[in-house]
């Protein structure tokens, strides 16, 4: 039976790190999936002589990721890392399905949905390392630095496998299913993160010290909880002081 603290179950470190880094799967999948989907899309919509359109469809995710990555940090400081990762997963599910059901020859719609999808990709790629570093104990932070990259390349591998499995379908269905299949790992991410707690660092920054203590008690040995709370509180005070000293004129 799992240990409990104040009625709450202890959370496995492996579970936290796996789903904390799972956002990399989404990034990798969407980078790799167009490799297999694009030839079917070109044939279905007769795009062989339209390189600009193909370029926008292919790079739309990266364009959207610029905005997602730029805004995710600010929003996560206000709303929380966990909530923003959940929101990114929802956007990814919706965007993936929307890419799979675009109207025939709806290039503008597909480009718009790829950009929309990119917002989630950029947000997840910015939030995942922050969340993992705040949840992991200091002794593991260095070892976990490569986990997100591992998830990204795993996502690319999964996309190639999916492309291969769907390659024998009719052209008009193959590329749609390849793109829509990205909703599956996004849904898995959403369900997994639902079981994760908010970052203790975020909670302390917003004055929820008692809730941070509960979270740390679920993921740290009892004798380390207060020491880490004191460390985070001190760091938060220093950051707040430095923030007050900074101005546009400095």
Backbone as a ProteinNet text record, in pm:
[ID]
protein_1_A
[PRIMARY]
XXXXXXXXXXXXXXXXXXXXXXXXXXXXXXXXXXXXXXXXXXXXXXXXXXXXXXXXXXXXXXXXXXXXXXXXXXXXXXXXXXXXXXXXXXXXXXXXXXXXXXXXXXXXXXXXXXXXXXXXXXXXXXXXXXXXXXXXXXXXXXXXXXXXXXXXXXXXXXXXXXXXXXXXXXXXXXXXXXXXXXXXXXXXXXXXXXXXXXXXXXXXXXXXXXXXXXXXXXXXXXXXXXXXXXXXXXXXXXXXXXXXXXXXXX
[TERTIARY]
86.2	0	88.8	51	130.6	125.1	238.2	241.1	154	101.9	20.9	73.5	52	86.4	-35.9	-94.7	-217.2	-324.1	-334	-437.2	-402	-284.5	-245.5	-140.8	-153.2	-59	75.3	180.7	312.3	312.8	386.2	391.9	528.9	531.5	657.4	738.1	868.6	956	955.1	956	958	831.4	718.2	592.1	599	650.3	662.2	753.4	869.2	965.8	918.4	851.4	803	699.9	597	491.8	533.6	626.2	679.2	751.9	817.8	893	816	695.5	621.2	586.2	587.3	561.8	660.2	779.1	877.7	831.3	750	693.7	611.3	532	447.4	532.7	636.5	726.7	789.6	844.3	910.6	815.9	695.6	598.8	564.7	538	494.8	608.3	732	845.7	858.3	841.6	866.8	751.4	627.5	513.3	499.8	539.2	523.4	613.5	718.8	805.7	726.2	637.4	557.1	427	370.3	238.3	245.5	354.5	361.1	346.7	412.5	392.7	246.5	175.3	33.2	-49.6	-18.1	-88.7	-65.1	59	90.6	13.6	5.9	-66.1	-216.3	-269	-413.2	-459.8	-381.4	-420.9	-346	-269.5	-195.5	-106.4	-20.9	63.1	207.5	234.3	373	435	356.6	410.9	388.1	367.8	339.7	434.6	561.5	658.9	631.5	576.5	548.6	442.1	337	230.1	283.5	363.8	422.4	510.6	587.8	675.3	598.6	485.6	405	339.5	291.7	230.1	333.3	453.4	558	609.3	631.3	694.8	596.1	465.6	366.1	379.3	412.7	428.2	541.4	654.5	767.9	735.1	657.9	616.6	529.3	433.1	348.1	424.7	527.7	606.2	679.4	713.3	778.2	688.7	561.1	467.6	433.7	419.4	390.6	501.6	626.1	739.2	757.5	729.2	749.1	647.3	525.2	419.3	401.3	448.5	423.5	487.4	609.6	678.6	604	560	487.7	355	283.1	154.2	171	277.1	298.3	335.9	400.2	430.1	302.4	198.4	71.3	-24.1	-30.1	-131.3	-78.1	52.2	110.9	161.1	269.3	328.5	232	171.2	82.4	-36.1	-99.9	-216.6	-179.4	-63	-22.1	13	71.8	99.3	-31.9	-130.4	-262.3	-326.6	-316.3	-372.1	-303.1	-171.7	-97.7	-144.1	-169.5	-216.8	-353.6	-442.3	-575.3	-563.5	-480.6	-459.6	-405.4	-315.9	-257.1	-361.3	-447.3	-554.1	-644.6	-690.7	-781.5	-712.9	-589.6	-517.6	-489.4	-454.4	-424.5	-548.3	-659.7	-783.9	-827.2	-811.2	-848.5	-765.4	-637.5	-553.2	-600.1	-656.3	-700.3	-834.6	-912	-1046.2	-1061.8	-949.3	-957.4	-1034.4	-1106.3	-1178	-1081.5	-1128.7	-1044.9	-989.9	-858.5	-787.3	-794.8	-817.2	-821.4	-683.6	-596.3	-456.4	-448.9	-528.2	-524.9	-565.7	-670.1	-716	-608.1	-543.6	-440.5	-321.4	-280.2	-168.8	-205.3	-328.2	-372	-372.9	-419.5	-424.1	-284.4	-193.1	-55.1	10.3	-19.4	32.9	-28	-159.4	-228.1	-165.4	-137.1	-72.1	66.3	136.2	269.7	271.9	163.9	156.9	171.1	102.3	111.7	250.3	310.1	444.1	545.6	539.5	632.5	613.4	487.5	459.6	510.9	485.5	529.9	681.4	750.3	896.3	957.7	886.4	936.4	902	784.9	736	794.1	816.9	861	992.5	1097.9	1222.9	1206.6	1125.4	1104.3	1034.5	930.1	855.2	943.3	1017.2	1100.9	1209.1	1271.8	1377.5	1323.5	1197.9	1139.4	1085.6	1053.3	1003	1114.8	1223.5	1331.3	1417.6	1468.3	1564.9	1695.8	1773.6	1895.9	1990.4	1993.8	2088.5	2056.1	1931.8	1891.5	1878	1887.2	1859.6	1955.7	2081.8	2178.3	2150.6	2116.4	2089.9	1964.9	1871	1745.6	1753.7	1868.9	1880.1	1859.1	1893.4	1878.4	1746.9	1662.8	1539.6	1444.2	1434.6	1344.8	1388.4	1520.3	1570.4	1540.7	1551.6	1518.7	1372.7	1285	1143.6	1118.4	1190.9	1172.5	1207.2	1323.9	1363.5	1274.5	1222.2	1127.4	998.8	955	835.6	855.5	974.8	1004.8	999.5	1057	1054.1	911.4	829.3	689.4	618	645.6	579.8	619	744.8	788.5	719.5	703.8	636.1	490.4	423.8	283.3	271.6	361.3	359.7	373.1	462.4	483.9	359	295.5	178.5	59.7	55.5	-58.9	-31.4	86.3	128.1	46.1	-18	-93.2	-238.6	-278.3	-414.2	-426.6	-548	-565.2	-507.2	-454.3	-386.3	-470.5	-598.8	-683.8	-709.1	-682.6	-700.3	-567.7	-463.8	-336.9	-281.1	-266.2	-203.9	-290.7	-423.7	-513.6	-499.4	-493.2	-478.2	-340.8	-239.3	-104.9	-101.6	-162.3	-164	-255.8	-372.7	-468.7	-420.1	-334.1	-286.2	-205.3	-157.5	-84.1	-171.8	-303.7	-393.9	-381.4	-335.8	-327.7	-222.8	-95.5	0.2	-37	-102.4	-145.6	-249.7	-340	-440.7	-374.2	-276.1	-202.1	-132.6	-71	-5.8	-106.2	-221.9	-323.9	-364.9	-393.4	-438.1	-328.1	-202.8	-92	-68.2	-69.1	-41.7	-154.9	-275.3	-385.5	-350.6	-266.6	-229.7	-107.2	-45.2	73.8	36.7	116.8	90.8	151.1	114.2	175.3	316.7	400.5	538.2	542.6	618.2	630.4	688	777.8	837.7	731.1	643.8	535.5	443.7	409.7	319.6	378.7	506.9	570.8	580.3	609.1	614.3	479.7	370.5	237.8	181.4	269.6	230.5	160.6	154.5	86	187.2	246.7	354.3	301.9	183.7	130	103.1	49.9	26.3	158.5	259.2	392.3	449.1	423	469.1	401	272.1	200.6	261.7	288.3	344.4	481.1	566.5	700.9	696.2	598.8	587.3	551.1	493.9	458.4	575.1	676.6	782.4	922.2	933.1	1062.4	1056.6	1172.5	1177	1138.9	1078.9	1025.6	1131.2	1254.4	1358.8	1414.9	1370.2	1420.5	1318.6	1195.7	1088.9	1113.2	1135.4	1150.2	1273.5	1382	1504.8	1480.5	1405.8	1379.6	1282.7	1185.8	1094.9	1172.1	1264	1344.9	1431.2	1486.8	1570.8	1489.4	1371.5	1286.8	1238.7	1202	1155	1263.2	1385.9	1497.8	1523	1521.1	1542.5	1432.7	1309.1	1196.4	1208.1	1252.7	1270	1379.1	1488.5	1598.2	1555.4	1478.9	1431.3	1336.4	1248.1	1154.9	1229.4	1333.9	1413.2	1487.1	1545.8	1616.1	1520.7	1398.4	1299.5	1261.2	1252.8	1217.9	1329.2	1453.9	1566.9	1585.3	1529.6	1548.4	1449.8	1498.1	1411.5	1456.3	1374	1408.6	1533.4	1565	1682.7	1812.9	1810.2	1933.8	1983.2
-120.4	0	124	223.4	345.1	418.8	478.8	559.9	683.1	734	855	958.8	1084.3	1195.1	1285.1	1298.4	1376.9	1331	1198.8	1145.4	1147.2	1196.7	1205.1	1098.1	1036.8	932.3	991.2	919.9	953.9	936	1020	1013.3	963.4	865.3	809.1	914.8	923	1015.4	984.1	856.4	817.8	865	857.1	904.1	1053.7	1128.6	1273.9	1307.9	1243.4	1278.2	1234.1	1118.9	1070.7	1165.7	1197	1283.6	1430	1466.8	1601.8	1629.4	1526.2	1541.5	1498.2	1448.1	1389	1491.7	1620	1723	1717.6	1668.1	1652.8	1557	1459.1	1366.1	1442.6	1538.3	1615.9	1696.2	1759	1838	1749.2	1636.3	1546.5	1487.8	1449.7	1391.5	1489.7	1613.6	1708.2	1752.2	1744.8	1771.5	1661.3	1536.8	1423.8	1381.9	1409.1	1351.8	1403.5	1528.2	1583.7	1513.7	1448.4	1373.7	1269.3	1199.1	1097.5	1150.3	1253.2	1302	1390	1463.1	1561.5	1501.5	1389.9	1333.8	1299.1	1247	1215.2	1342.7	1444.7	1571.8	1638.4	1637.9	1697	1629.5	1497.9	1423.3	1449.6	1454.7	1471.7	1610.2	1714.6	1851.7	1911.8	1827.6	1873.8	1995.3	1979.8	2091	2082.3	1989.9	1971.5	2100.1	2187.8	2310.3	2433	2414.2	2526.9	2521.4	2552.5	2541.2	2634.3	2754.1	2847.4	2791.7	2735.7	2675.8	2558.6	2475.9	2360.9	2408.5	2514.3	2567.3	2617.6	2686.7	2736.4	2623.1	2523.3	2408.8	2337.8	2322.7	2250.6	2329.9	2459.6	2540.4	2612.3	2595.8	2664.7	2633.9	2509	2470.6	2548.9	2562.5	2635.1	2783.4	2837.9	2978.3	2998.9	2910	2920	2896.5	2810.4	2779.8	2902.5	2996.2	3119.6	3192.6	3205	3275.7	3193.7	3062.6	2977.5	2978.9	2969	2970.3	3104.3	3212.6	3347.3	3381.2	3331.7	3367.4	3266	3143.8	3038.2	3070.4	3124	3153.7	3255.6	3364.2	3468.6	3415.3	3339.8	3287.1	3183.9	3102.6	3000.8	3063.8	3182.1	3251.9	3300.6	3325.9	3372.6	3258	3160	3054.6	2923.1	2900.8	2775.7	2690.5	2617.8	2531.5	2420.6	2356.6	2243.5	2285.9	2395.8	2441.2	2473.7	2532.2	2568.1	2445.6	2344	2219.2	2152.2	2153.8	2098.5	2175.5	2308.3	2389.1	2359.2	2340	2306.4	2173.8	2076.3	1945.6	1957.4	2039.5	2058.8	2123.9	2227.5	2294	2194.8	2108	2010.6	1910.3	1864.1	1770.6	1836.4	1957.8	2028.3	2057.6	2107.1	2141	2020.5	1908.1	1786.7	1735.6	1730.5	1684.3	1781.1	1911.3	2011.4	1995.8	1962.2	1939	1817.9	1720.3	1599.1	1611.3	1714.8	1726.8	1855	1913.1	2036.6	2010	2111.6	2093.5	2061.1	1992.1	1957.1	2082.9	2082.6	2196.4	2322.5	2305.7	2419.3	2451.6	2499.1	2524.8	2632.7	2738.3	2844.4	2793.6	2709.4	2650.2	2560.3	2480.1	2389.3	2467.4	2572.3	2654.2	2717.4	2770.6	2833.2	2732.3	2611.2	2509.3	2461.4	2459	2422.1	2528.6	2654.4	2761.8	2752.2	2726.2	2708.1	2593	2485.3	2369.7	2407	2491.4	2532.9	2608.9	2680.3	2750.1	2650.5	2536.4	2432.4	2370.8	2350.3	2291.8	2382.2	2511.8	2605.6	2617.7	2619.8	2629.9	2507.5	2390.2	2267.3	2260.3	2300.7	2293.6	2391.1	2500.8	2596.5	2554.1	2493.8	2463.2	2335.2	2236.3	2105.8	2114.1	2176.6	2184.5	2260.7	2368.2	2446	2361.9	2291.5	2209.7	2098.9	2032.3	1921.9	1970	2084.6	2134.6	2175.4	2221.2	2262.3	2144.6	2035.4	1918.2	1824.8	1821	1725.6	1773.4	1681.5	1721.1	1763.7	1843.5	1899.8	1792.3	1675.9	1571.4	1510.8	1529.7	1467.9	1566.5	1695	1793	1782.5	1756.3	1740.1	1616.6	1506.3	1380.9	1389.3	1476.6	1487	1584.9	1649.6	1753.3	1697.4	1570.4	1512	1439.7	1430.4	1352.7	1415.4	1548.5	1614.4	1590.4	1593.5	1565.7	1422.4	1331.3	1191.7	1178.2	1251.3	1247.9	1305.8	1411.7	1472.7	1373.3	1310.2	1216.3	1091.5	1056	944.1	979.4	1105.2	1150.8	1145.5	1182.7	1173.7	1029.4	938.9	797.6	745.4	782.9	739.7	790.2	913.7	968.3	890	849.2	770.6	634.3	575	445	458.9	564.6	588	611.9	693.7	718.5	588.3	502.6	375.1	286.8	281.7	196.5	244	374.3	430.2	452.7	416.4	450.4	380.9	270.5	197.3	242.3	338.2	390.7	479.8	505.1	601.8	737.3	809.6	935.1	1032.6	1042.2	1141.8	1111.9	988.1	952.3	941.3	899.6	870.9	993.2	1106.2	1222.5	1280.5	1270.7	1322.5	1242.7	1111.9	1028.8	1046	1064.8	1087.9	1212.2	1320.3	1444.4	1434.8	1375	1365.7	1274.2	1176.8	1082.1	1149.9	1272.6	1345.9	1373.9	1368.2	1391.1	1281.6	1162.5	1051.3	1077.8	1107.8	1139	1264	1361.4	1482.1	1447.5	1355.7	1311.9	1236	1153.9	1081.7	1180.6	1283.5	1386.8	1453.8	1490.2	1557.4	1470	1342.5	1252.4	1229.2	1222.1	1202.4	1323.8	1441.8	1564.8	1595.7	1547.5	1566.1	1508.7	1407.5	1343.4	1406.9	1501	1565.3	1687.3	1719.2	1839.7	1963.1	2078.3	2202.5	2212.1	2287.4	2306.7	2374.9	2318.6	2384.1	2525	2545.7	2678.4	2780.7	2741	2830.9	2860.4	2758	2776	2872.5	2857.2	2945.1	3087.6	3102.6	3236.1	3307.3	3230.4	3289.6	3280.2	3254.2	3258.3	3135.3	3027.2	2903.7	2806.1	2849.2	2770	2636.3	2636.2	2511.5	2409.8	2456.5	2366	2314.6	2401.2	2358.5	2252.5	2268.2	2167.9	2033.3	2035.5	1911.5	1845.9	1925.3	1869.7	1809.7	1882.6	1831.4	1705.6	1696.7	1577	1454	1475.5	1362.9	1318.5	1404.7	1373	1378.2	1407.7	1415.5	1337.4	1289.2	1233.2	1339.4	1297.7	1391.7	1486.5	1436.2	1519.2	1625.4	1625.1	1723.3	1834.1	1817.6	1908.5	2051	2068.2	2203.1	2273.8	2198.6	2259.1	2312.4	2236.9	2282.5	2399.9	2400	2514.1	2641.1	2630.3	2746	2793.9	2698.6	2734.6	2807	2753.3	2814.7	2952.5	2963.8	3092	3197.6	3159.6	3253.6	3297.4	3200.7	3232.6	3323	3294.9	3375.5	3519.3	3536.3	3671.6	3746.6	3677.1	3740.5	3780.4	3692.1	3723	3842.1	3847.4	3959.8	4090.5	4085.8	4205.8	4251.8	4156.7	4190.6	4247.3	4192.6	4240.6	4386	4421.3	4558.9	4656.7	4607.7	4694.7	4717.1	4627.2	4635.5	4736.3	4819	4913.3	4921.4	4983	4996.3	5082.7	5162.3	5249.4	5184.4	5061.7	4996.5	4901.8
0	0	0	-72.9	-80.3	52.7	91.1	211.3	192.4	301.9	293.4	391.3	357.7	445.1	452.1	573.9	588.8	489.8	471.6	383.4	236.9	199.7	59.4	28.6	-84.8	-121.3	-160.9	-124.8	-176	-327.6	-396.8	-541.9	-583.3	-670.7	-717.6	-793.1	-762.6	-835.3	-984.1	-1019.7	-1161.1	-1232	-1162.4	-1221.7	-1249.7	-1154.1	-1170.4	-1286.3	-1293.5	-1396.2	-1533.8	-1539.4	-1668.6	-1726.6	-1648.3	-1701.1	-1700.8	-1612.5	-1616.8	-1746.4	-1800.7	-1925.7	-2048.7	-2030.3	-2141.2	-2249.1	-2212.3	-2312	-2427.4	-2402.5	-2509.9	-2617.9	-2580.2	-2678.2	-2781.8	-2734.8	-2826	-2923.1	-2870.8	-2954.8	-3061.3	-3019.5	-3113.2	-3215.5	-3171.6	-3264.9	-3374.6	-3336.8	-3438.1	-3528.6	-3482	-3569.7	-3674.2	-3629.6	-3718.5	-3805.8	-3764.1	-3834.3	-3977.3	-4004.2	-4138.2	-4239.8	-4191.9	-4283.5	-4360.9	-4290.9	-4357	-4413.3	-4347.6	-4389.6	-4514.2	-4530.7	-4638.5	-4778.3	-4812.1	-4946.4	-4976.7	-4878.2	-4897	-4913.1	-4833.1	-4841.7	-4977.9	-5023.3	-5153.9	-5265.9	-5260.8	-5364	-5355.4	-5232.7	-5213.9	-5258.2	-5227	-5256.5	-5376	-5447.4	-5566.2	-5534.2	-5433.3	-5387.5	-5437.8	-5530	-5573.9	-5628.2	-5690.6	-5747.9	-5662.3	-5531.6	-5441.4	-5320.7	-5341.6	-5232	-5114.8	-5142.2	-5032.6	-4939.7	-4997.5	-4916.6	-4835.5	-4900.3	-4830.2	-4714.9	-4741.2	-4637.4	-4516.7	-4540.6	-4430	-4352.8	-4423.8	-4355.3	-4268	-4321.6	-4248.9	-4129.4	-4148.7	-4044.7	-3954.5	-3978.8	-3897.5	-3749.6	-3717.7	-3577.1	-3512.3	-3581.5	-3525.4	-3508.9	-3602.3	-3592.3	-3468.5	-3448.7	-3330	-3201.5	-3209.1	-3089.4	-3036.5	-3124.8	-3080.3	-2980.7	-3013.6	-2926.9	-2802.5	-2820.4	-2705.5	-2603.4	-2650.9	-2559.1	-2491.1	-2564.6	-2509.6	-2402	-2415.8	-2320.6	-2207.8	-2228.6	-2129.1	-1995.5	-1998.2	-1873.5	-1789.7	-1852.9	-1779.9	-1724.5	-1806.4	-1761.4	-1651	-1659.7	-1556.5	-1423.1	-1425	-1300	-1232.9	-1311.9	-1257	-1224.8	-1315.3	-1304.8	-1250.6	-1261.3	-1215.6	-1329	-1303.9	-1406.6	-1447	-1347.2	-1373.8	-1460	-1426	-1501.9	-1646.6	-1665.5	-1800.9	-1883.9	-1821.2	-1893.8	-1933.1	-1842.1	-1874.4	-1989.3	-1985.6	-2093.2	-2225.4	-2221.8	-2343.9	-2401.3	-2313.1	-2358.4	-2424.9	-2367.3	-2426.1	-2563.6	-2574.5	-2703.6	-2805.4	-2761.2	-2852	-2901.1	-2810.8	-2851.6	-2955.2	-2924	-3014	-3147.8	-3142.8	-3265	-3352.2	-3290.8	-3366.7	-3439.5	-3367.6	-3430.3	-3540.3	-3514.6	-3615.3	-3742.3	-3727.9	-3845.6	-3924.8	-3855	-3923	-3992.3	-3957.8	-4016.6	-4099	-4141.8	-4221.3	-4350.7	-4401.1	-4528	-4641.9	-4741.9	-4855.9	-4923	-4949	-5008	-4920.7	-4793.7	-4701.5	-4647.9	-4734.2	-4694.5	-4586.4	-4599.2	-4499.2	-4362.5	-4359.9	-4234.3	-4174.3	-4256.1	-4206.3	-4150.7	-4220.3	-4171.5	-4037.6	-4027.4	-3902.3	-3787.5	-3814.8	-3710.2	-3670.9	-3768.4	-3736.5	-3647.5	-3673.6	-3588.6	-3448.8	-3443.1	-3314.7	-3236.9	-3306.2	-3245.1	-3193.1	-3267.1	-3227.2	-3096.1	-3064.5	-2936.4	-2821.4	-2833.3	-2730.8	-2728.5	-2845.5	-2853	-2784.8	-2814.8	-2754.2	-2604.5	-2561.7	-2418.8	-2344.4	-2398.9	-2333.1	-2325.8	-2433.8	-2434.6	-2335.7	-2304.2	-2204.9	-2062.8	-2044.9	-1911	-1853.2	-1938.2	-1889.3	-1813	-1867.8	-1790.1	-1659.5	-1660.1	-1537.9	-1431.7	-1471.9	-1376	-1318.3	-1404.6	-1358	-1262.5	-1293.2	-1206.2	-1069.8	-1064.7	-938	-856.9	-923.7	-853.2	-809.3	-883.3	-855.2	-739.9	-656.8	-554.6	-619.7	-548.7	-605.1	-657.7	-593.8	-632.8	-769.2	-817.7	-943.8	-1059.2	-1032.7	-1137.3	-1253.5	-1225.6	-1334.6	-1417.1	-1350.1	-1421.2	-1508.2	-1471.4	-1545.8	-1662.9	-1678.3	-1781.1	-1921.7	-1942.1	-2075.2	-2097.8	-1993.1	-2007.3	-2107.6	-2106.4	-2201	-2344.1	-2368.9	-2504	-2545.2	-2448.4	-2477.4	-2517.9	-2450.1	-2483.5	-2622.7	-2659.1	-2790.8	-2901.3	-2891.1	-2996.3	-2993	-2875.3	-2868.3	-2940.7	-2925.7	-2997.8	-3147.8	-3193.3	-3336.4	-3383.3	-3304.4	-3340.2	-3347.6	-3250	-3250.2	-3374.9	-3414.6	-3534.2	-3659	-3668.6	-3784.9	-3787	-3668.9	-3660.7	-3702.4	-3653.1	-3689.6	-3839.9	-3894.7	-4039.3	-4117.4	-4071.1	-4140.6	-4133.4	-4017.2	-4000.3	-4083.8	-4112.5	-4185.6	-4333.7	-4381.2	-4517.6	-4625.9	-4593.8	-4696.5	-4708.1	-4627.4	-4638.4	-4761.7	-4810.1	-4919.9	-4881.5	-4981.2	-4954.9	-4873.8	-4905.1	-4839.6	-4692.7	-4650.2	-4510.3	-4435.2	-4504.8	-4438.3	-4365.7	-4438	-4374.4	-4264.1	-4280.2	-4176.5	-4046.9	-4058.5	-3939.2	-3875.6	-3958.9	-3905.3	-3817.8	-3865.3	-3788.6	-3667	-3685	-3574.5	-3463	-3497.5	-3396.6	-3287	-3311.3	-3208.4	-3086.9	-3103.5	-2990.9	-2884.6	-2924.6	-2827.6	-2720.5	-2756	-2649.3	-2571.5	-2636.6	-2564.8	-2458.7	-2492.3	-2394.9	-2280.1	-2312.1	-2207.5	-2114.7	-2173.8	-2092.7	-1999.5	-2051.3	-1970.5	-1852.4	-1877.8	-1771.3	-1668.1	-1715.8	-1623.1	-1535.8	-1594.9	-1519.4	-1421.5	-1449.4	-1354	-1216.8	-1214	-1087.7	-1022.9	-1092.4	-1038.3	-955.3	-853.4	-773.9	-840	-790.5	-835.9	-779.3	-847.2	-803.3	-666.2	-570.3	-439.3	-449.5	-542.4	-558.7	-600.3	-693.1	-733.7	-615.4	-537.6	-424	-321.3	-293.2	-194.3	-247.4	-375.5	-435.9	-422.5	-415.1	-404.1	-261.7	-166.8	-26.6	25.5	-54.6	-10.4	50.8	162.5	223.4	274.1	333.3	388.2	276.8	164.4	51.8	-3.6	-8.3	-53.2	40.1	168.9	266.2	239.8	209.1	176.9	52.4	-50.2	-174	-147.5	-77.5	-49.5	35.6	124.7	208.2	126.3	7.9	-79.3	-168	-183.7	-279.4	-218.1	-88.1	-20.9	109.9	158.1	293	395.4	504.7	602.8	658.2	672.6	733.7	638.6	510.9	415.4	384.2	430.9	390.5	438.3	568.3	622.7	568.1	549.9	496.3	355.8	273.6	137.6	136.1	226.5	236.1	271	365.7	404.2	288.2	214.7	99.9	-7.5	-40.3	-142.8	-96.7	32.3	84.7	76.6	111.9	104.3	-39.4	-130.8	-272.2	-325.6	-287.2	-333.1	-282.9	-158.4	-103	-176.7	-208.2	-280.8	-421.4	-487.6	-622.4	-621.8	-520.6	-510.7	-487.3	-403.3	-376.7	-501.5	-573.5	-697.9	-801.7	-805.5	-901	-872.6	-743.7	-707.9	-745.5	-744.9	-776.4	-925.1	-1005.3	-1150.2	-1208.2	-1299.3	-1370.5	-1514.8	-1596.6	-1738.4	-1758.7	-1658.8	-1672.7	-1636.4	-1578.3	-1538.9	-1645
[MASK]
++++++++++++++++++++++++++++++++++++++++++++++++++++++++++++++++++++++++++++++++++++++++++++++++++++++++++++++++++++++++++++++++++++++++++++++++++++++++++++++++++++++++++++++++++++++++++++++++++++++++++++++++++++++++++++++++++++++++++++++++++++++++++

